[in-house]
Coordinates of C-alpha atoms and ligand atoms in Angstrom, one line a residue:
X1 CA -7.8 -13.1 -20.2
X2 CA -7.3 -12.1 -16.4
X3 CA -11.2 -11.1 -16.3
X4 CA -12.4 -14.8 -16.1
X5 CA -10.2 -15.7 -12.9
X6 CA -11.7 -14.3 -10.5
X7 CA -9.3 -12.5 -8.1
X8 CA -7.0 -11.4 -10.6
X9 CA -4.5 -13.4 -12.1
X10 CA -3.0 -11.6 -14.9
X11 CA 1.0 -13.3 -15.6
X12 CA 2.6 -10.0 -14.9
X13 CA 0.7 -9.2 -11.2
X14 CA 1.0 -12.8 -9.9
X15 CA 5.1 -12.4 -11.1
X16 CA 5.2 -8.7 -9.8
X17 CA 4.0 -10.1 -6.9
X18 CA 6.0 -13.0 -5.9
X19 CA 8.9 -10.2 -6.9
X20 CA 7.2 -8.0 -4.1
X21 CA 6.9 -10.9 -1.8
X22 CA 10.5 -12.4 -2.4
X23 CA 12.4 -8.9 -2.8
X24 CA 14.7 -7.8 0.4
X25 CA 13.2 -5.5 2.3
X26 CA 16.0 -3.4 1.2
X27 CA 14.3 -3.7 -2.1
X28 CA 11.2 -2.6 -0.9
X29 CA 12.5 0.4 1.0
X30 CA 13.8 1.9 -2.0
X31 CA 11.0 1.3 -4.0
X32 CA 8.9 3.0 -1.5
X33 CA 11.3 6.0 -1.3
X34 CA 12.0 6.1 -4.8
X35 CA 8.3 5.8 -6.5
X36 CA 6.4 6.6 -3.1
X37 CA 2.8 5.4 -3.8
X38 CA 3.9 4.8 -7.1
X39 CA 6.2 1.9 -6.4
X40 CA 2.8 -0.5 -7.6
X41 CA 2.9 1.0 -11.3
X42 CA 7.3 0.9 -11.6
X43 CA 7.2 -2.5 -10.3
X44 CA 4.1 -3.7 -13.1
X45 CA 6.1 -2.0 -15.7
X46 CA 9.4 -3.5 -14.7
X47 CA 7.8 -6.7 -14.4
X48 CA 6.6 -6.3 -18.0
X49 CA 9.6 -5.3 -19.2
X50 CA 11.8 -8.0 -18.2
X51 CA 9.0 -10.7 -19.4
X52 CA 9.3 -8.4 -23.1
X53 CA 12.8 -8.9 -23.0
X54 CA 12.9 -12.4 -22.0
X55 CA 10.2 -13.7 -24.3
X56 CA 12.0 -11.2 -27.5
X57 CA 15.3 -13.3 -26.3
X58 CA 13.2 -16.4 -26.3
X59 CA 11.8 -15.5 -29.9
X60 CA 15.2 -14.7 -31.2
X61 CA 16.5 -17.9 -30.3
X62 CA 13.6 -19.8 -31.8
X63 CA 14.3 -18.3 -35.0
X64 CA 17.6 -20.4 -35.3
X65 CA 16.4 -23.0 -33.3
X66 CA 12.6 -23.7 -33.2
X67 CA 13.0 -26.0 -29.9
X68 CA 14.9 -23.6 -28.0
X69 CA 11.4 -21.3 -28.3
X70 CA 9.5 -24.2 -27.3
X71 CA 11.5 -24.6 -23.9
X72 CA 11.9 -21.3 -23.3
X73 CA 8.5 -20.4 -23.5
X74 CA 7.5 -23.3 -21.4
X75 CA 10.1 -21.8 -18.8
X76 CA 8.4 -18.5 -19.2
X77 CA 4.7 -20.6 -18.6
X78 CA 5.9 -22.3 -15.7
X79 CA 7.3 -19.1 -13.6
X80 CA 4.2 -17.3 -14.4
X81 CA 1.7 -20.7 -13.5
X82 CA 4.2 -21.0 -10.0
X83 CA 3.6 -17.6 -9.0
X84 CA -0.1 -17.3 -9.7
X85 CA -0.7 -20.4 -7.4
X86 CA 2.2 -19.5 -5.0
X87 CA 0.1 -16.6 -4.2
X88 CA -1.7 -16.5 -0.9
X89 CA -4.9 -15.6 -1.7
X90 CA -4.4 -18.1 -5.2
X91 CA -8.3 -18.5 -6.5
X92 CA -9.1 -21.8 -8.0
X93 CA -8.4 -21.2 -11.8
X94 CA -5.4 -18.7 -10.7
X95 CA -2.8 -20.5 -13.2
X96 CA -5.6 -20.4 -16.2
X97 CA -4.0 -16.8 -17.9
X98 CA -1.0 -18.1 -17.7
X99 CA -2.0 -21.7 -19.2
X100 CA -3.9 -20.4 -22.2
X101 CA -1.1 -17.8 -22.7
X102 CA 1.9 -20.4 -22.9
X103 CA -0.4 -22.4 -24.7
X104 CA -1.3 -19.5 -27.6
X105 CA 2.7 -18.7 -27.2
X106 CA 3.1 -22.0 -28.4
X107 CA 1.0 -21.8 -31.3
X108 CA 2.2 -18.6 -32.5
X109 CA 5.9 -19.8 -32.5
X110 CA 4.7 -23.1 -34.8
X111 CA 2.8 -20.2 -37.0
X112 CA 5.5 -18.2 -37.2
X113 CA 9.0 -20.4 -37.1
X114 CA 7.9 -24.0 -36.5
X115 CA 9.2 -26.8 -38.8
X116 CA 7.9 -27.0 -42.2
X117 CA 5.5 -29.4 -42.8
X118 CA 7.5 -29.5 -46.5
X119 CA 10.8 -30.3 -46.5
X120 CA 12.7 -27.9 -49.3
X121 CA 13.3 -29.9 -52.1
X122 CA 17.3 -31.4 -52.5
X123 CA 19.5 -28.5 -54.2
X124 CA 20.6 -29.6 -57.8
X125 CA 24.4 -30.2 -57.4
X126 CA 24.7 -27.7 -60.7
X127 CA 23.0 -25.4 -58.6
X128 CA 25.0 -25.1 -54.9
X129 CA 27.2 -22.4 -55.9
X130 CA 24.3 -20.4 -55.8
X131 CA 23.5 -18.5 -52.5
X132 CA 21.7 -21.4 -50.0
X133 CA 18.4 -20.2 -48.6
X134 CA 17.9 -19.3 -45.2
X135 CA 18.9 -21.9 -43.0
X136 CA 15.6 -22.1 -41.2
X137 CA 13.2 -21.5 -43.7
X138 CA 12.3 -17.6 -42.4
X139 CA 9.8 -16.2 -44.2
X140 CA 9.2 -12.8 -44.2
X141 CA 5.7 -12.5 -45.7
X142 CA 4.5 -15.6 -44.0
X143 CA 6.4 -14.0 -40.0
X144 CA 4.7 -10.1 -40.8
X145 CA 1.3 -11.5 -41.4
X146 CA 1.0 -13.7 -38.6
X147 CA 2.3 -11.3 -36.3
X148 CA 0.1 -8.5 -37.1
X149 CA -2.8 -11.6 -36.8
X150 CA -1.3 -12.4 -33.4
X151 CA -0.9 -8.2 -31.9
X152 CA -4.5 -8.0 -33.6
X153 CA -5.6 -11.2 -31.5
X154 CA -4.2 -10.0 -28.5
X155 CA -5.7 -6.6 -28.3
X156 CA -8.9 -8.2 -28.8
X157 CA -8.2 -10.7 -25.7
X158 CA -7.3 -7.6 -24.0
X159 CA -10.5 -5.4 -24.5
X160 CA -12.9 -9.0 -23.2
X161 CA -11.1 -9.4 -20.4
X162 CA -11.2 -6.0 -19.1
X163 CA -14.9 -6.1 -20.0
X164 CA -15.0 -9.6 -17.6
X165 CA -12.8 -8.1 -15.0
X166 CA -15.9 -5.5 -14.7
X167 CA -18.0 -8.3 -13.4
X168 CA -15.9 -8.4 -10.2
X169 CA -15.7 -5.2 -9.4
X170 CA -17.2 -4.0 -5.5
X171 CA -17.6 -0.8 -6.5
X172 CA -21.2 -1.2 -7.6
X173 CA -21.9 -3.1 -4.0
X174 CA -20.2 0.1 -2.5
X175 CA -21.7 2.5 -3.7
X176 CA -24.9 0.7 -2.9
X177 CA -24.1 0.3 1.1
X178 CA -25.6 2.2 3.5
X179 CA -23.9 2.4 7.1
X180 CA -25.5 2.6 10.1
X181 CA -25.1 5.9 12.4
X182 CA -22.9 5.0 15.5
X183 CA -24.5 4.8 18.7
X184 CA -21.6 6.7 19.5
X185 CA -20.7 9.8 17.3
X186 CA -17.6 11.6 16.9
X187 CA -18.2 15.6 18.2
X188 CA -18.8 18.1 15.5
X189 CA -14.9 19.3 14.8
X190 CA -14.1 22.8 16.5
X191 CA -14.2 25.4 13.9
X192 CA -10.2 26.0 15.0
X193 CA -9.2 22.5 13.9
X194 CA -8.2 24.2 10.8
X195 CA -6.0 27.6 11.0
X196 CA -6.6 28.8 7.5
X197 CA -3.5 29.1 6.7
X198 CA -2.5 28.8 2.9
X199 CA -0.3 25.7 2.6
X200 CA -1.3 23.6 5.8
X201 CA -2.7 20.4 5.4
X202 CA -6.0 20.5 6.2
X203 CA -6.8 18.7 9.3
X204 CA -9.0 16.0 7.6
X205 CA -7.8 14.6 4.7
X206 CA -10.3 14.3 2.1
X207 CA -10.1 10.1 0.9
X208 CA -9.1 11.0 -2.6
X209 CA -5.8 12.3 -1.5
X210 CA -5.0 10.1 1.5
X211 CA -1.7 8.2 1.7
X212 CA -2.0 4.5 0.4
X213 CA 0.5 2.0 1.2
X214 CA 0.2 -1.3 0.9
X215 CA 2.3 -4.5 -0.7
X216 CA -0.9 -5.1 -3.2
X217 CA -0.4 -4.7 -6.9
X218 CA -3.9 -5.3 -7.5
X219 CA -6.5 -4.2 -4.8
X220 CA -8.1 -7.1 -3.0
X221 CA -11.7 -7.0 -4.7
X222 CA -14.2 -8.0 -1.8
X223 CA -18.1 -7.7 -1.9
X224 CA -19.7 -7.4 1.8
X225 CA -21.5 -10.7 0.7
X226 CA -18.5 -13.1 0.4
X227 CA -16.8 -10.7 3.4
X228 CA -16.9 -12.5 6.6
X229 CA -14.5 -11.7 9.9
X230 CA -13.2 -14.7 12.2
X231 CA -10.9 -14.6 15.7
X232 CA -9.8 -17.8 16.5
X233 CA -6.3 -18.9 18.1
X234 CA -5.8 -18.5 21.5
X235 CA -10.0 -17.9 22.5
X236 CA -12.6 -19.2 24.6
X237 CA -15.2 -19.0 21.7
X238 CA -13.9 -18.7 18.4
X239 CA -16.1 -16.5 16.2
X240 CA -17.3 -15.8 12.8
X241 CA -19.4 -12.9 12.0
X242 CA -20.9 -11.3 8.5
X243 CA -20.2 -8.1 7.4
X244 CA -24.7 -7.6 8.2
X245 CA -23.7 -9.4 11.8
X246 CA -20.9 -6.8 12.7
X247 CA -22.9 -3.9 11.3
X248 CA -25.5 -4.9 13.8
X249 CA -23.0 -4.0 16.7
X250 CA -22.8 -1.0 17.9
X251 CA -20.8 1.5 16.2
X252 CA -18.4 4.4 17.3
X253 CA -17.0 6.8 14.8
X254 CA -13.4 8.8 15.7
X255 CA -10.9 11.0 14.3
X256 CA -7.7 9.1 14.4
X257 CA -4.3 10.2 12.8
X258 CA -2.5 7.2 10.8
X259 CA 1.1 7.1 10.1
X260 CA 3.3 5.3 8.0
X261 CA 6.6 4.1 9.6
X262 CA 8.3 4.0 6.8
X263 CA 7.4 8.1 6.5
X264 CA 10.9 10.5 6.5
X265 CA 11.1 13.8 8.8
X266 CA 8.9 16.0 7.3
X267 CA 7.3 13.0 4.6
X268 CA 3.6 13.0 3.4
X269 CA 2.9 9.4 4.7
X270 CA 0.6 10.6 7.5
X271 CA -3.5 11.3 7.2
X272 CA -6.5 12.0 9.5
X273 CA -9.5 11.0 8.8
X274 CA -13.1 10.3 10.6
X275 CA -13.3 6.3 10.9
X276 CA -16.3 4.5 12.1
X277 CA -16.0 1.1 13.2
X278 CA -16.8 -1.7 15.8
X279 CA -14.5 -1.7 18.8
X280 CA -12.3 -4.0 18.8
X281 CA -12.4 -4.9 22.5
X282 CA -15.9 -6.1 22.9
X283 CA -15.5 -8.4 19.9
X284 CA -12.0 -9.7 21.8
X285 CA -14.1 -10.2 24.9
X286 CA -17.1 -12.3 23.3
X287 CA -14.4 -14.6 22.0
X288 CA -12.6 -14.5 25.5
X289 CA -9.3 -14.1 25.0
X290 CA -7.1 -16.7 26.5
X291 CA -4.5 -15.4 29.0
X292 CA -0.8 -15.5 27.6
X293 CA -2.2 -14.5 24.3
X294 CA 0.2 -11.2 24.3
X295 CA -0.1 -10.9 20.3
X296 CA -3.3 -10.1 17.8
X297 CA -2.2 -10.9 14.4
X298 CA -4.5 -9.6 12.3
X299 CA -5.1 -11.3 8.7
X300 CA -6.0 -9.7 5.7
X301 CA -7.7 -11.5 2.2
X302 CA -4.3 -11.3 0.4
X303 CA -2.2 -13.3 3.6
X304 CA -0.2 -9.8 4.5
X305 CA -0.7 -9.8 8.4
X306 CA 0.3 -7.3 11.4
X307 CA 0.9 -7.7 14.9
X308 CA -0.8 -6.1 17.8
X309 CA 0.4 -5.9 21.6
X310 CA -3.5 -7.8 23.0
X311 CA -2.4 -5.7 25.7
X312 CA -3.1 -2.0 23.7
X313 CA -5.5 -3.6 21.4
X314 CA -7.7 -3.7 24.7
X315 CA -6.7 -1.0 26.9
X316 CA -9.9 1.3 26.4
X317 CA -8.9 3.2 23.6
X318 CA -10.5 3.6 20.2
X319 CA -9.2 0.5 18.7
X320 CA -12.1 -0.5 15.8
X321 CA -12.7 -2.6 13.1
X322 CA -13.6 0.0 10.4
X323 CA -16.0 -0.2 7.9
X324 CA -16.3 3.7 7.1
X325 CA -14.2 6.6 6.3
X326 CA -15.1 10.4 6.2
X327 CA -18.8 9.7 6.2
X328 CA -18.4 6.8 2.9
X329 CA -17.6 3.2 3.3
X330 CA -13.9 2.4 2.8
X331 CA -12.6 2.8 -0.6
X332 CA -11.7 0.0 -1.9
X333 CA -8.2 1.0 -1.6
X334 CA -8.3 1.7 2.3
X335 CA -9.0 -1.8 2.7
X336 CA -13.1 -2.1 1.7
X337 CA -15.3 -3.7 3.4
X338 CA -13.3 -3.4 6.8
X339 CA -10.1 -3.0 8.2
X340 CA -8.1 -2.5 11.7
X341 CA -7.6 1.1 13.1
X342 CA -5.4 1.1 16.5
X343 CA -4.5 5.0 17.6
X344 CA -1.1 5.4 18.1
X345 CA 1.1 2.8 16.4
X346 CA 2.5 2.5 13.0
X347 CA 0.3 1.1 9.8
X348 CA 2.5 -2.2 9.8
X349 CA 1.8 -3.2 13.3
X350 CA -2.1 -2.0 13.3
X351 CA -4.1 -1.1 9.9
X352 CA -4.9 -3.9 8.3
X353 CA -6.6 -3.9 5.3
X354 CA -9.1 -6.1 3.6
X355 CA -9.6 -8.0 7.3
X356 CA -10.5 -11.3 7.5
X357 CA -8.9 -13.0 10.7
X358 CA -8.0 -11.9 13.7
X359 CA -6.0 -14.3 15.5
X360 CA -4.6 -14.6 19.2
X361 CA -1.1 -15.7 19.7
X362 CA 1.9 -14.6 21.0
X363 CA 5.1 -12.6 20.6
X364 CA 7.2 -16.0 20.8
X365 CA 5.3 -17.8 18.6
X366 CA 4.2 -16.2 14.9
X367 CA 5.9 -13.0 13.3
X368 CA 3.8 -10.6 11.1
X369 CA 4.8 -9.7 7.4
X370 CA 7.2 -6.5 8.1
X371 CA 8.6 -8.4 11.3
X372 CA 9.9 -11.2 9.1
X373 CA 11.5 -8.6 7.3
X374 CA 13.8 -6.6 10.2
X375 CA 11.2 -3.8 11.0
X376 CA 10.7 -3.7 15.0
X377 CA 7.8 -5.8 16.3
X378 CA 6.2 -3.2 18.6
X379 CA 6.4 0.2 16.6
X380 CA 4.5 3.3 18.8
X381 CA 4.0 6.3 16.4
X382 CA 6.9 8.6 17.2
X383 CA 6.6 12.6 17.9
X384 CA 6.8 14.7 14.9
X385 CA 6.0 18.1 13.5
X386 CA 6.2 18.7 10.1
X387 CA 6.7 22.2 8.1
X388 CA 4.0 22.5 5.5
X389 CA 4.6 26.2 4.4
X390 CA 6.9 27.7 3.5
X391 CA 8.2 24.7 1.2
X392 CA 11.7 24.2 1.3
X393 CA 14.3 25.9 -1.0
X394 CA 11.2 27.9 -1.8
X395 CA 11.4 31.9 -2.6
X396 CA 10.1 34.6 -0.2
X397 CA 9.7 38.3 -0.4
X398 CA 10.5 39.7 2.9
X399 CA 7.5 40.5 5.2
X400 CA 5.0 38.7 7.6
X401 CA 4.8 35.1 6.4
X402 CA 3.1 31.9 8.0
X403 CA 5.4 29.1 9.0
X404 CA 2.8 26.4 9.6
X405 CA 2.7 22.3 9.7
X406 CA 0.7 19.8 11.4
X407 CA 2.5 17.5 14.4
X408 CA 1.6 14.3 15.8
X409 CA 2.3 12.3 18.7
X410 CA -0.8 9.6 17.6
X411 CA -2.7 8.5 21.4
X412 CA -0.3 10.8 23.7
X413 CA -1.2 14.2 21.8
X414 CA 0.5 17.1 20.9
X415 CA 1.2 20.1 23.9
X416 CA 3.3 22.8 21.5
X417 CA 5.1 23.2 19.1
X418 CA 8.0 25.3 18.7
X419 CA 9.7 26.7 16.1
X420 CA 13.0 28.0 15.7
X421 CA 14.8 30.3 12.8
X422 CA 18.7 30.1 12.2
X423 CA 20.0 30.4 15.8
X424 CA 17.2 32.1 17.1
X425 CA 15.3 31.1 19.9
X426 CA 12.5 28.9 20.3
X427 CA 8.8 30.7 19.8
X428 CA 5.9 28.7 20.7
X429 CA 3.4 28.2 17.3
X430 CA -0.4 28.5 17.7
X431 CA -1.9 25.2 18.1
X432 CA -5.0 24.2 16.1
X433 CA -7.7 22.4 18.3
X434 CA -8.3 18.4 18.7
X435 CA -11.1 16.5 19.0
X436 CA -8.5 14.5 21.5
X437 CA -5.1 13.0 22.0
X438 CA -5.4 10.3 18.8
X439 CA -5.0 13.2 15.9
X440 CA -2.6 15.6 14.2
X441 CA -2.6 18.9 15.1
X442 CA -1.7 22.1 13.0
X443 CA 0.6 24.5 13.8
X444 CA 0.8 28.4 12.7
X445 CA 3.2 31.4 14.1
X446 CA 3.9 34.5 11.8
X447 CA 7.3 35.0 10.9
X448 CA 8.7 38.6 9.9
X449 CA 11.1 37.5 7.1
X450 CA 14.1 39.5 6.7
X451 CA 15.8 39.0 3.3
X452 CA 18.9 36.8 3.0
X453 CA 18.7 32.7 3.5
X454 CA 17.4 31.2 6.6
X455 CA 16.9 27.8 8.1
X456 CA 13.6 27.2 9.6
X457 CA 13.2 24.3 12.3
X458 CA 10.2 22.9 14.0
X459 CA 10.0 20.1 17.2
X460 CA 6.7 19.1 19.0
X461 CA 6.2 18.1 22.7
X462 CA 3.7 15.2 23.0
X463 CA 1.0 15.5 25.4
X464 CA 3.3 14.6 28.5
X465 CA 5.8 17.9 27.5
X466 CA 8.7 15.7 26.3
X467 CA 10.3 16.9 23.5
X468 CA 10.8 15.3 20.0
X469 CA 14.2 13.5 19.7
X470 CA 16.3 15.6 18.0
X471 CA 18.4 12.8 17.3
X472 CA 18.1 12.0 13.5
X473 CA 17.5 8.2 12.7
X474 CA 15.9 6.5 9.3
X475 CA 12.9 4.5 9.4
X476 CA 14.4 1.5 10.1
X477 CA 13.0 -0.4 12.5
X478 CA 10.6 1.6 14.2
X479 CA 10.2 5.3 12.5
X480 CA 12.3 7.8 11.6
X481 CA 13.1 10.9 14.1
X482 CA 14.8 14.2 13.7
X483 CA 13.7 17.7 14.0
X484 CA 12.2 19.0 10.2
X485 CA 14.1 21.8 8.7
X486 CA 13.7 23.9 5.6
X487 CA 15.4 26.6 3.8
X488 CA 14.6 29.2 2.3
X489 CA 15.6 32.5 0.3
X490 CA 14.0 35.9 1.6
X491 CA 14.2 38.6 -1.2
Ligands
MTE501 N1 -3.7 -5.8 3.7 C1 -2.8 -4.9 3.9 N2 -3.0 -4.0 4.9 C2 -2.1 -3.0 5.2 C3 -0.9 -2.9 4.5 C4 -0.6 -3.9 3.5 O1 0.4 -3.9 2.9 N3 -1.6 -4.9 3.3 N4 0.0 -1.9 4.8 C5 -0.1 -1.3 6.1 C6 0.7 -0.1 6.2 S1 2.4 -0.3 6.2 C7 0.1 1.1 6.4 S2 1.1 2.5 6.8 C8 -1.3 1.3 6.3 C9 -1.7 2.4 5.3 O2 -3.1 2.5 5.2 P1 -3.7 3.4 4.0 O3 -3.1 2.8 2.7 O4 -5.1 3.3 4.1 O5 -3.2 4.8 4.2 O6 -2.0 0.1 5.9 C10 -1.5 -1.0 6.6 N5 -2.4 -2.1 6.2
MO502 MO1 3.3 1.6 6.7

């Protein structure tokens, strides 16, 4: 059914999603920690389970009372109508699945318990001591056959619209596009960029494994053809440029580190990849931006927005409106066709995803998505090195092994990284090379592993030589910090 509505209206996403969009950020936390970048999946399947369980409750009720099924099943139409057309980016035609599924609802409770057209004929007084019939009229033969005819019906519905929902999908147009080279490319990486050492996360990430998080349940579907970029607000010369207009521009392509800020000490919600993209500051200057306008908000197709000091969005450094990632265009779940990339501060306040406005304001005057929600409205990516080998509580034979990581200090870079075992003292690590300050660095130093248990710490210094906080605080409001530990058992 969802395959005719363009945009993707199917009852259980537009509900999951007003959850999403309604739940406390509490909520949201835990479902981040909890399923990590599957918190999209539990939420569908809670979703789906609570509508089960309402609509069995609502079917069980109908069987003693036929117009308690009616009403509840119109309540059960009605939340899933408000929240397709409460959604931000609501398509005309949004509320149809869940129209012609109350609708069929409907029918199939008339089939299956509605009143009888017959009225049983008046019991013979010589016959009431015999047992009455069921009160309702159930019947069994007449409730099994519609219901397989119904789950029959509905697994056909299924299969056409998934078959529709094909005709909307970007990844034909994807594949199809062709970039342009940037006018300015990023250097060929140093060979030492990567230590080659077992365990350490390579120092690109390859797309198919980098983190995703995002508040969509569905991924914003948006061909380069309907794609279109505007800056308004607070501008001399509001502008409005096609996806062929902005390709036109020149293009610069960089190796920039993001980070999640909702990533723990020594969490997987960092990547680095090779981004090209237009800069950001020459299309900020054609529009002229007005002065007092101390905030970008940046807007993407599905209404979820960040906010951007103007002030670092424009101070020189590789700020861009992406359109391509490790040599491809953006997957579709990296925010295709274009997105923000700012070096140096946290996803919320700087990555956004399926772009579509930019828009000058202020600080004072508009608060982006995770603002609303307590997190810190100017988040700078905090110092960190992480331990990728060994793995904690892991199991070691005594000998040389590699403790190795990658650290970031995203747009002030990384100057060492030091690692400490038990109560020993601090050894500097080998540092793998940069292409430049806005990147991860990996980290290496060879450890002669005595048996028996040991704890194994790592800190970075940033670029300036001060130290990571040692100072342990969650992610809330503005990233987490704390030096990364492990332990492990030497045999
Ligand atoms: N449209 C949109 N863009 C978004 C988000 C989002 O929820 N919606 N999440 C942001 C956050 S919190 C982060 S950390 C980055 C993650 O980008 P990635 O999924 O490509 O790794 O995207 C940002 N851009
Ligand atoms: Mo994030």
């Amino acid at each position: 059914m969802t395959g005719v509505v363009e945009g993707t209206s199917s009852p259980v996403v537009s509900v999951g999603e007003v959850v999403v969009e309604h739940a406390p950020a509490w909520l949201k936390d835990f479902a981040i920690a909890t399923f990590g970048q599957d918190d999209k999946p539990a939420l569908v399947a809670g979703t789906t389970v609570v509508l089960v369980v309402l609509s069995a409750v609502v079917g069980v009720a109908s069987t003693r009372r036929w117009r308690a099924g009616v009403v509840g099943t119109l309540v059960l139409g009605a939340v899933g109508v408000v929240s397709a057309v409460s959604r931000p980016d609501a398509p005309a035609g949004a509320a149809l699945p869940s129209l012609v599924g109350t609708a069929g609802a409907l029918a199939v409770l008339a089939l299956l318990v509605g009143p009888r057209r017959t009225s049983a004929p008046p019991v013979p007084v010589a016959e009431r001591s015999r047992p009455a019939p069921p009160p309702t009229g159930f019947d069994r033969r007449r409730f099994l056959l519609s219901a397989g005819l119904v789950a029959g019906g509905a697994a056909v519905a299924g299969g056409v619209g998934r078959a529709l929902q094909r005709r909307f999908d970007v990844a034909g147009a994807r594949e199809a596009l062709v970039l342009p080279s940037p006018s300015s490319p990023g250097e060929a990486l140093a060979a030492g960029v990567d230590l080659a050492t077992e365990g350490v996360t390579p120092f690109t990430t390859p797309n198919g494994s980098f983190y995703r998080v995002d508040t969509a349940l569905v991924v914003p579907r948006i061909s380069p053809e309907q794609w279109s970029l505007d800056i308004g607000g607070m501008v001399e010369r509001p502008l409005r440029l096609s996806f062929e207009e902005l390709l036109d521009r020149e293009l610069i392509e960089r190796d920039i580190t993001l980070v999640c800020v909702s990533n723990e000490v020594g969490g997987r919600y960092a990547g680095n990849a090779r981004w090209l993209g237009v800069p950001l500051r020459g299309l900020l200057e054609e529009a002229g931006v007005q002065p007092g306008a101390d905030q970008l908000v940046s807007r993407s197709v599905d209404g979820w927005t960040a906010g951007t000091p103007t002030a670092i969005a424009m101070d020189g450094r590789d700020a861009m409106v992406a359109v391509g990632m490790n040599g491809e265009p953006l997957p579709v779940q990296h925010g295709f066709p274009a997105r923000l990339v700012v070096p140096g501060l946290y996803g919320y306040t700087s990555a956004t995803k399926w772009l579509t406005r930019l828009e000058l304001t202020t600080f004072d005057a508009y608060d982006a998505y995770w603002v609303t929600r307590g997190w810190a409205p100017i988040a700078p990516i905090k110092t960190m090195a992480r331990i990728d080998t060994p793995k904690g509580s892991g199991r070691l034979d005594a000998g040389t092994v590699p403790i190795g990581g990658v650290a970031w200090a995203v747009h002030r870079g990384i100057s060492a990284v030091e690692v400490r075992v038990d109560d020993g003292p601090w050894l500097p690590a080998r540092l793998g090379d940069a292409p430049g300050d806005d990147t991860w660095r990996q980290w290496v130093l060879p450890w002669d592993a005595t048996s028996g248990r040991h704890t194994i710490t790592a800190r970075a210094l940033d670029g300036r030589g001060v130290v990571q906080t040692e100072q342990r605080a969650d992610p809330a409001p503005d990233g987490a910090t704390g030096w990364h530990s492990v332990v492990v058992e030497v045999r």
